XYZ file of C-alpha atoms in Angstrom:
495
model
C 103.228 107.690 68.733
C 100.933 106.824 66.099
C 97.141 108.144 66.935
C 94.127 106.595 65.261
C 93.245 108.630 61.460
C 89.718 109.575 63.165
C 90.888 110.808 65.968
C 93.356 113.127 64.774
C 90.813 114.514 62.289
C 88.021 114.979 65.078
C 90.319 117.124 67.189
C 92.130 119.825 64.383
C 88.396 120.239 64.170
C 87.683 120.898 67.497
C 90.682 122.484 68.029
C 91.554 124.384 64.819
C 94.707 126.861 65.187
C 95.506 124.723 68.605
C 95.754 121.820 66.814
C 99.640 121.802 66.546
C 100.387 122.398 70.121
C 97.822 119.414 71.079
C 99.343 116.821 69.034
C 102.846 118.056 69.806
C 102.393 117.182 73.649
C 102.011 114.007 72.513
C 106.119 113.923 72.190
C 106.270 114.874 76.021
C 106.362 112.391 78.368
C 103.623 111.731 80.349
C 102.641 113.692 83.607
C 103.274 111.152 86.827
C 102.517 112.574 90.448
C 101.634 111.319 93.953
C 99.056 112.617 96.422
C 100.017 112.813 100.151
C 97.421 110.780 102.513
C 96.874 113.244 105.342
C 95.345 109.992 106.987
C 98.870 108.706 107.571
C 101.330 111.477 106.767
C 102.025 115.385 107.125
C 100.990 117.296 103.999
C 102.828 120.505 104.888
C 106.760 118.448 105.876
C 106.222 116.035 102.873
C 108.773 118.461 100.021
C 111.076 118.783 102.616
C 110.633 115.030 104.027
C 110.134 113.031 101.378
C 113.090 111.554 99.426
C 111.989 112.620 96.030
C 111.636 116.045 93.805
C 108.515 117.303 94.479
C 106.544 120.249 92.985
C 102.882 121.640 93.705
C 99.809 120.651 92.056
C 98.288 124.376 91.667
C 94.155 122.300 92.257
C 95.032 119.937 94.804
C 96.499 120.738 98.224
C 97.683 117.681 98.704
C 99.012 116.672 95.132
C 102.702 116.889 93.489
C 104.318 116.524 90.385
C 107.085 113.751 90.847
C 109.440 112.037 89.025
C 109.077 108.495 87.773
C 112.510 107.535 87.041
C 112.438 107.833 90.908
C 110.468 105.198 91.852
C 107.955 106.172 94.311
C 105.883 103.658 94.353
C 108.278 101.333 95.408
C 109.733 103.203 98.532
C 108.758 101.620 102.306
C 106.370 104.744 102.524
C 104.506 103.859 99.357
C 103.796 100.067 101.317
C 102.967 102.341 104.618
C 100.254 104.307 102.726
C 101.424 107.852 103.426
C 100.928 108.693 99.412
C 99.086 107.334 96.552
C 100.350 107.275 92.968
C 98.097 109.607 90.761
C 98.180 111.378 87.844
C 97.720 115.281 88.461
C 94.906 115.883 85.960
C 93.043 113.163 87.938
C 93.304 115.042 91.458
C 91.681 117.659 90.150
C 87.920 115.683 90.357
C 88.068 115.169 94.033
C 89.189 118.594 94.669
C 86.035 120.171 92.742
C 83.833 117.984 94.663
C 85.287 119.296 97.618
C 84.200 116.827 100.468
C 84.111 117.787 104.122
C 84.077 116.101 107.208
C 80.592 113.909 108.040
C 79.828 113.717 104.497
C 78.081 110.728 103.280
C 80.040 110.188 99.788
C 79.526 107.503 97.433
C 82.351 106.810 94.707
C 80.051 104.494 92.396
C 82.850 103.923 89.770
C 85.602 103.424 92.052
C 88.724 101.409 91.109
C 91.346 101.282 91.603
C 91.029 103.938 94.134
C 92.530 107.223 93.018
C 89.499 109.618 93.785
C 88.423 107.394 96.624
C 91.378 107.267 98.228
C 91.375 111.225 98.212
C 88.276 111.716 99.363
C 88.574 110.113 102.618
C 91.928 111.709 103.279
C 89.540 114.824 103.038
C 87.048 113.426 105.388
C 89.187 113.307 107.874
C 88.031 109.937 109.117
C 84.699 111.233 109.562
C 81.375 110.696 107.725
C 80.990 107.749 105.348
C 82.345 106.504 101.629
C 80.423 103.764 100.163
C 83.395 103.288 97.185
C 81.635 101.140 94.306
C 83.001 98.657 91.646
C 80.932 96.674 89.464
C 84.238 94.414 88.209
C 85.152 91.522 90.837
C 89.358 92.069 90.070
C 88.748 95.642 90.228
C 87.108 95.495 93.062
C 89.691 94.011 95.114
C 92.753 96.177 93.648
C 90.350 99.160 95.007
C 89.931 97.431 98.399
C 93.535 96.735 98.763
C 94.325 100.327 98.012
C 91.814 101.492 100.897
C 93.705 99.388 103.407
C 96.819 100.128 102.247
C 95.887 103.788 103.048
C 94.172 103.412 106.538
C 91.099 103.532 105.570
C 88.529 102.793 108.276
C 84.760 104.522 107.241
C 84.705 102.913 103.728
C 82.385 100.003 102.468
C 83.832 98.792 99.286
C 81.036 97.137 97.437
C 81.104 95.351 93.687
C 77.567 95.500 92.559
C 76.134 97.113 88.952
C 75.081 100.897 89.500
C 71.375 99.805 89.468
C 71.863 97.687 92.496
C 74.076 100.335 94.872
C 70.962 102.886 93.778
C 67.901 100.672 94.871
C 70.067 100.628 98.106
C 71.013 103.813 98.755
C 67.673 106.210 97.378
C 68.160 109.583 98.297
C 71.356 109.098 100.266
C 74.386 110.782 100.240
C 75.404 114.816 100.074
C 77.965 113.964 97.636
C 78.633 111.468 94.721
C 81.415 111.142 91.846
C 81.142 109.415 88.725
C 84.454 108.608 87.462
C 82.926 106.878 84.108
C 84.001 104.925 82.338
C 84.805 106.295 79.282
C 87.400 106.214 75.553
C 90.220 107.132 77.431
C 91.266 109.447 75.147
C 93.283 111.485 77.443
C 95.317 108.650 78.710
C 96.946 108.062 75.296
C 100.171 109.942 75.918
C 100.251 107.617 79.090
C 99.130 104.404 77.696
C 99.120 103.101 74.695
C 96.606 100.306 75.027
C 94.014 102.734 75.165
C 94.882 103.582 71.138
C 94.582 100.032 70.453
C 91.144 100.051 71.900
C 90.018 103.174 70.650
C 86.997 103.422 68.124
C 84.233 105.432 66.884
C 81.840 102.573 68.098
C 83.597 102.337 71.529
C 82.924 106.106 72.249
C 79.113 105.309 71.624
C 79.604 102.362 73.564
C 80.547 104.678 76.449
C 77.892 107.096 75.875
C 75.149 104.897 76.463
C 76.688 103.349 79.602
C 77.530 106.521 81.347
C 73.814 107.674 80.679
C 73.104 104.594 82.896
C 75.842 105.565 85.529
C 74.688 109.258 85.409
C 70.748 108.226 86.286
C 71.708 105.509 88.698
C 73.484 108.529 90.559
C 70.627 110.771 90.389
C 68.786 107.939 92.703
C 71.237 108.545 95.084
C 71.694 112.006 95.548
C 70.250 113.814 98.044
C 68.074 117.440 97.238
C 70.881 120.033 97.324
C 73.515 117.508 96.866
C 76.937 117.674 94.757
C 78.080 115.210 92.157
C 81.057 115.313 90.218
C 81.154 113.816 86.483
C 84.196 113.251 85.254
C 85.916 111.499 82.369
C 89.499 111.040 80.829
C 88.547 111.419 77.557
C 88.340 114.106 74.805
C 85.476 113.000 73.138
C 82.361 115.818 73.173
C 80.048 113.387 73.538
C 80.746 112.333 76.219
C 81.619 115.267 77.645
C 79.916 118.719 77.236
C 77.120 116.671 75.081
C 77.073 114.546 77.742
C 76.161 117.171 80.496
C 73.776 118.969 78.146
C 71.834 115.802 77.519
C 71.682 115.406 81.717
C 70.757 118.460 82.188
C 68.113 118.434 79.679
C 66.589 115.267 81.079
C 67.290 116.188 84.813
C 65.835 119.649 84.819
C 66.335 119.764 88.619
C 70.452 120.198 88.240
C 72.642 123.291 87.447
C 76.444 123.277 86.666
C 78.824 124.635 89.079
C 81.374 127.296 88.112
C 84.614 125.180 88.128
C 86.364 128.509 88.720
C 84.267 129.070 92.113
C 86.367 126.163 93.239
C 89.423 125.583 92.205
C 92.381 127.922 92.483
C 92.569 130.592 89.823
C 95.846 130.660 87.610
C 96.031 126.880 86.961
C 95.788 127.304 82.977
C 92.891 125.007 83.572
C 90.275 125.450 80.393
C 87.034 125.745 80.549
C 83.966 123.189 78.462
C 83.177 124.857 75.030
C 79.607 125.520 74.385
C 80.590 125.174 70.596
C 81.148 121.669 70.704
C 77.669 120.842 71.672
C 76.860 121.908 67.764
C 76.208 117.590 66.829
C 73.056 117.286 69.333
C 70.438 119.449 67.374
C 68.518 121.762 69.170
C 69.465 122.821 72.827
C 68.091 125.375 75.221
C 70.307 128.419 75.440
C 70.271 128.306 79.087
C 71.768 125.132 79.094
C 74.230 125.562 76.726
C 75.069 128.874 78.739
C 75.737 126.459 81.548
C 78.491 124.718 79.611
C 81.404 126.964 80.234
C 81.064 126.139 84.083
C 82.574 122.563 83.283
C 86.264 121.916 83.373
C 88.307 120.609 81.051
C 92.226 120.036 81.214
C 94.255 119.707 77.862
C 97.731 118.385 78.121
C 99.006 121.401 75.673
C 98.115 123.746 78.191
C 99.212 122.414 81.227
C 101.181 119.502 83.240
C 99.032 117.501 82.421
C 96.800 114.273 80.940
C 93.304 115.429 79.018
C 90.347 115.143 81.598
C 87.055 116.684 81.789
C 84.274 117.661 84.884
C 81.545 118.712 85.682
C 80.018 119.962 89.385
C 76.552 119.384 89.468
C 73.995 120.749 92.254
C 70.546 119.085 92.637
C 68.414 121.673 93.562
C 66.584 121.459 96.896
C 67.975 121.057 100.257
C 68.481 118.745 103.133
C 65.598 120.280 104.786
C 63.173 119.400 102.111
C 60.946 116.361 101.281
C 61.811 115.369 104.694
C 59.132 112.386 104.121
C 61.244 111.121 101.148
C 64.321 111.149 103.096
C 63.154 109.621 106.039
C 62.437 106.726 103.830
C 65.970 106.956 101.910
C 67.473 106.540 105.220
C 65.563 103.634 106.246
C 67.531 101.831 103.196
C 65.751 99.191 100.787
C 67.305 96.053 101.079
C 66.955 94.120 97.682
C 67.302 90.750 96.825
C 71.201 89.888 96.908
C 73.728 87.127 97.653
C 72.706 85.767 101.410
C 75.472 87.813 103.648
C 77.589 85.976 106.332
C 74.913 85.821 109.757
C 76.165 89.104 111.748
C 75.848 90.017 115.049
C 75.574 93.570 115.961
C 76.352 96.041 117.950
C 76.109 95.362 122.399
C 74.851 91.708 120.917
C 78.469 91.138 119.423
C 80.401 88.912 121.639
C 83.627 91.386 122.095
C 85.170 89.129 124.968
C 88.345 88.566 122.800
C 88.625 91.683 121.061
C 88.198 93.561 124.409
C 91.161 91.353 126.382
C 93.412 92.621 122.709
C 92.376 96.023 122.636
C 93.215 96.117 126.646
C 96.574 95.085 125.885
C 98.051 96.362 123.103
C 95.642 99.377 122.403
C 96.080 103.172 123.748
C 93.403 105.767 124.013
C 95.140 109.247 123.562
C 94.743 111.641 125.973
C 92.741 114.141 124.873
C 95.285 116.679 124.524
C 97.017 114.517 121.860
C 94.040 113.371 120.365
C 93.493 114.045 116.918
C 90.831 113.744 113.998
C 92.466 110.495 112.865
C 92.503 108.245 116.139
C 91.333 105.460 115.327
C 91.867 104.077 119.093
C 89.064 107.191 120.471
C 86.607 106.386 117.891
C 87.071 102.401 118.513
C 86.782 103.070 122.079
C 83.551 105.636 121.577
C 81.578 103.432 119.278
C 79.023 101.006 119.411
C 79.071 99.778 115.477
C 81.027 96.549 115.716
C 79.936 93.705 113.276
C 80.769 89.884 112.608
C 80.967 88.411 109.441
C 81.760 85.099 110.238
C 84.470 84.983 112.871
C 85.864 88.795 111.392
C 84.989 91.446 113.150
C 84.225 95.038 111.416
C 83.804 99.006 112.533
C 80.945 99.175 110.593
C 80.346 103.202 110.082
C 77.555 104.346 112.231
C 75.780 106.234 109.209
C 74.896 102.763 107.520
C 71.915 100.963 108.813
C 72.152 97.912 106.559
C 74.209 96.153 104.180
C 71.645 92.985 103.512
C 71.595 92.409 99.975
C 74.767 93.680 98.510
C 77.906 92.361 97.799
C 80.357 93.907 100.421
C 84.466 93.418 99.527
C 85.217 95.501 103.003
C 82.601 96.702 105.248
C 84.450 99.332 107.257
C 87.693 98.843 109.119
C 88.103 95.044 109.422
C 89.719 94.698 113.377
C 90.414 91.010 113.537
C 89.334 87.383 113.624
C 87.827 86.067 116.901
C 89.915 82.790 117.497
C 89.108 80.003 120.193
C 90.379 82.009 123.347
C 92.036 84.634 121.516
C 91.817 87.543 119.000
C 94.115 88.255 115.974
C 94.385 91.520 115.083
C 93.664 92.565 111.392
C 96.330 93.811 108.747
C 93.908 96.586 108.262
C 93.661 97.839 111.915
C 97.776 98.065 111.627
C 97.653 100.391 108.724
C 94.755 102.439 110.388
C 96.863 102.896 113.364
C 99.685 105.498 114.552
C 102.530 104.275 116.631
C 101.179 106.546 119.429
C 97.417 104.381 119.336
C 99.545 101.669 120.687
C 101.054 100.129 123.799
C 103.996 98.704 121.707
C 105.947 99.799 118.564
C 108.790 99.303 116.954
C 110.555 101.848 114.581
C 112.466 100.152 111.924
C 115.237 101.879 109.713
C 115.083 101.574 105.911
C 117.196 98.403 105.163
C 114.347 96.706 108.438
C 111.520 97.834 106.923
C 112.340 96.804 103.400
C 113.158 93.174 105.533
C 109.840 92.975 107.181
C 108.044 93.743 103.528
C 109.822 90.933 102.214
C 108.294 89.026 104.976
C 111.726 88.078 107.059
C 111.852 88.017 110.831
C 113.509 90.879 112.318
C 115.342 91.670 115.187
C 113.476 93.605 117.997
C 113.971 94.816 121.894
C 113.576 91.722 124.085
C 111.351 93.843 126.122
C 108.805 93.601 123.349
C 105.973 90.813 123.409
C 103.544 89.400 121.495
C 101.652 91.928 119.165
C 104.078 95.195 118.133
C 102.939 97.527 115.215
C 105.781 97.851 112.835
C 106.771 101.024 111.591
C 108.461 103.292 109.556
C 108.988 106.971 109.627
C 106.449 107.512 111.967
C 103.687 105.330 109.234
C 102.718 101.468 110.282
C 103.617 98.969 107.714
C 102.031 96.088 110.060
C 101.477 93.525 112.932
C 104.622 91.649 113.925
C 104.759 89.579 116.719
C 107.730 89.597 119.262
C 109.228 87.098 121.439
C 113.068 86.769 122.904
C 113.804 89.713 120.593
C 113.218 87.906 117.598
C 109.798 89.960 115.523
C 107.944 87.245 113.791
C 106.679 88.469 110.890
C 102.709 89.407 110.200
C 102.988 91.250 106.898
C 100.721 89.427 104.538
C 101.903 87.220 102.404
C 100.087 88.518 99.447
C 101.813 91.898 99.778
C 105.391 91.205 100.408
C 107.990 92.758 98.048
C 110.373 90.613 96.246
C 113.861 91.027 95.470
């Protein structure tokens, strides 16, 4: 692999007598993993279950090292959502901004879904994630991924950073910025990123992620989290990076990384040293710096990332005047949005004759912090778009004036006399959430994801959630035994 001159310069001086080891990782291949969706699949069975070689990821509980000559991400289970595909350096963000249940979360650099994705498995289904993408294509990949994954508190939105802040001021507990950066740690893994690479790009980045980092300071509540986090190398937009914030943002302090995360990873910590390029800085912040986390593919299994926990001081208790107003939400100027109706105005005549049929509440003693049936049944937050009708999450009082890809879980389209049931609500559902199910065996389901008819009980009729393994894959609909098929056609495998 042939690095860029500059590069290799910058880090045997950053790295001095570690220099070897660095550059001779970059003859290993390249760290590949998945990350077990708790929404859809048992964390603790999933080595023993799962038909691949699995091994622990020492900073996230639900993370493992896996093999990609094995081909993961192209099993049934993959299409069913119970695991992401992630590289293990990258798990390591979510798990130091440690998210818990009825936390309002905002993701404002989001795609294609990686740290999303893992922070609502950690939600439990509770709270809120407002997951944000300022590219259109990107966008969509990330909103995919969230249905894919049974997603149902999430509003995917594509707007600038600027925009999602004049939105949400003061808003949520917790915040990460994944920024974009020179992607220097992804090199090993691809090899477009050392075509791109540059001196001028890394400044590039700087400047933008100042933007990102500010925008996010809008947002954040007083004693709130947020997470910085990069994939690059680069000190300046790293430790230099955090020093600047914290130097203009007086009202933060870093996190111990170490406070967090398990101890024994090999994980590294941010070197204070390599803050010696942005003249003079105060020696409290600089003795902040070693808090930060950094990852170096010579030390561990693997790709280079950095992060940084950072508390806003304060608490929820304060300013109580400035966020009653965050929570009222600004609304500012946007793209019209679809005329909605909400809430016991909503028309749910068809929806409530589908949901009557084919829907189950669980009893209570097999009720569970995932079922999405109780919290359809308990909730009040339904929303058209058009004829499509949303679970809008009850935290959100508006979305008027942004650009929404997926406002919550999307339940179905209201039809002349009927109701069709969404793609989405399938993958948000168990088989036990349902009045009728059919479980397929491997050589069925990989049938159905083609998008082929299958072969069903002929007691079965009309709307059946396919599964697999216990995980929906989708809506088919049944009739004289024969399973029409519901699958999207955007989604079906080939081959």
């Amino acid at each position: 692999m042939r690095l860029p001159n500059e590069f290799v310069a910058r880090m045997r001086t950053l790295l001095g007598a570690e220099a070897d080891l660095f550059f001779q990782s970059y003859d290993q291949k390249h760290t590949y993993g998945l990350r077990i969706n708790p929404l859809k699949y048992n964390i603790n069975s999933a080595q023993n279950d799962l038909p691949f070689t699995l091994t622990s990821v020492k900073w996230a509980s639900e993370g493992f090292y896996a093999m990609a000559e094995e081909h993961p991400g192209r099993h049934p289970l993959h299409e069913g959502g119970a695991y992401y595909i992630q590289e293990p350096s990258a798990m390591s963000v979510t798990s130091l901004l440690d998210p818990k249940p009825d936390d309002k979360v905002c993701d404002l650099c989001a795609a294609p879904g990686g740290k999303s994705t893992h922070i609502a498995g950690r939600l439990c289904g509770k709270g809120l994630l407002v997951s944000n993408e300022i590219s259109p294509s990107r966008a969509k990949i990330l909103s995919q991924n969230i249905e894919r994954l049974g997603i149902g508190n999430c509003i995917v939105c594509n707007e600038p950073p600027d925009k999602i802040a004049g939105h949400f001021p003061l808003f949520f507990d917790k915040i990460v910025v994944d920024a974009p950066c020179s992607g220097e740690g992804m090199f090993r893994k691809d090899e477009n990123a050392i075509s791109e690479w540059s001196a001028e790009h890394i400044d590039l980045c700087k400047e933008r992620q100042k933007m990102i980092l500010n925008c996010a300071d809008q947002m954040l509540s007083p004693g709130g989290i947020m997470v910085y986090s990069t994939c690059t190398f680069a000190p300046e937009e790293d430790e230099q990076m955090i020093a600047w914030f914290l130097q203009t943002h007086p009202d933060y302090t870093v996190e111990d990384w170490r406070e967090i995360l398990p101890e024994n990873c090999n994980l590294d910590s941010g070197n204070p040293e390599f803050l010696s390029k942005t003249g003079s800085i105060d020696t409290s912040i600089t003795a902040l710096i070693p808090n930060t986390l950094r990852i170096w593919p010579h030390k561990v299994q693997g790709e280079g990332h950095f992060a940084a926990r950072l508390r806003k001081k304060g608490n929820k208790n304060m300013d109580k005047d400035i966020l009653k107003l965050s929570s009222q939400q600004s609304t500012p100027t946007g793209k019209k949005q679809p005329k909605r109706v909400q809430g016991k105005k909503a028309d749910l005549s068809e929806y409530a004759i589908f949901s009557e049929q084919f829907l189950r509440i669980r009893p209570k003693k097999q009720q569970d912090t995932y079922s999405i049936t109780n919290r359809l049944a308990n909730s009040n937050s339904y929303q058209y778009f058009g004829d499509e009708l949303y679970l809008i999450p009850s935290q959100i009082n508006s979305l008027d004036g942004l650009k929404v890809i997926r406002a919550g879980l999307h339940l179905g389209t209201r039809k002349k006399n009927r109701f069709e049931p969404a793609h989405a609500l399938a993958m948000a559902l168990h088989p036990e959430d349902t009045v009728q199910s059919l479980e397929c065996t491997t050589d069925e389901a990989i049938q159905y994801l083609k998008g082929d008819v299958i072969n069903c009980n002929t007691k079965l009729k009309s709307w059946v959630l396919v599964c697999y393994q216990g995980i929906s894959l989708g809506w088919g609909k049944a009739n004289n035994g024969i399973l029409k098929n519901h699958y999207p056609k955007g989604l079906r495998i080939r081959g």
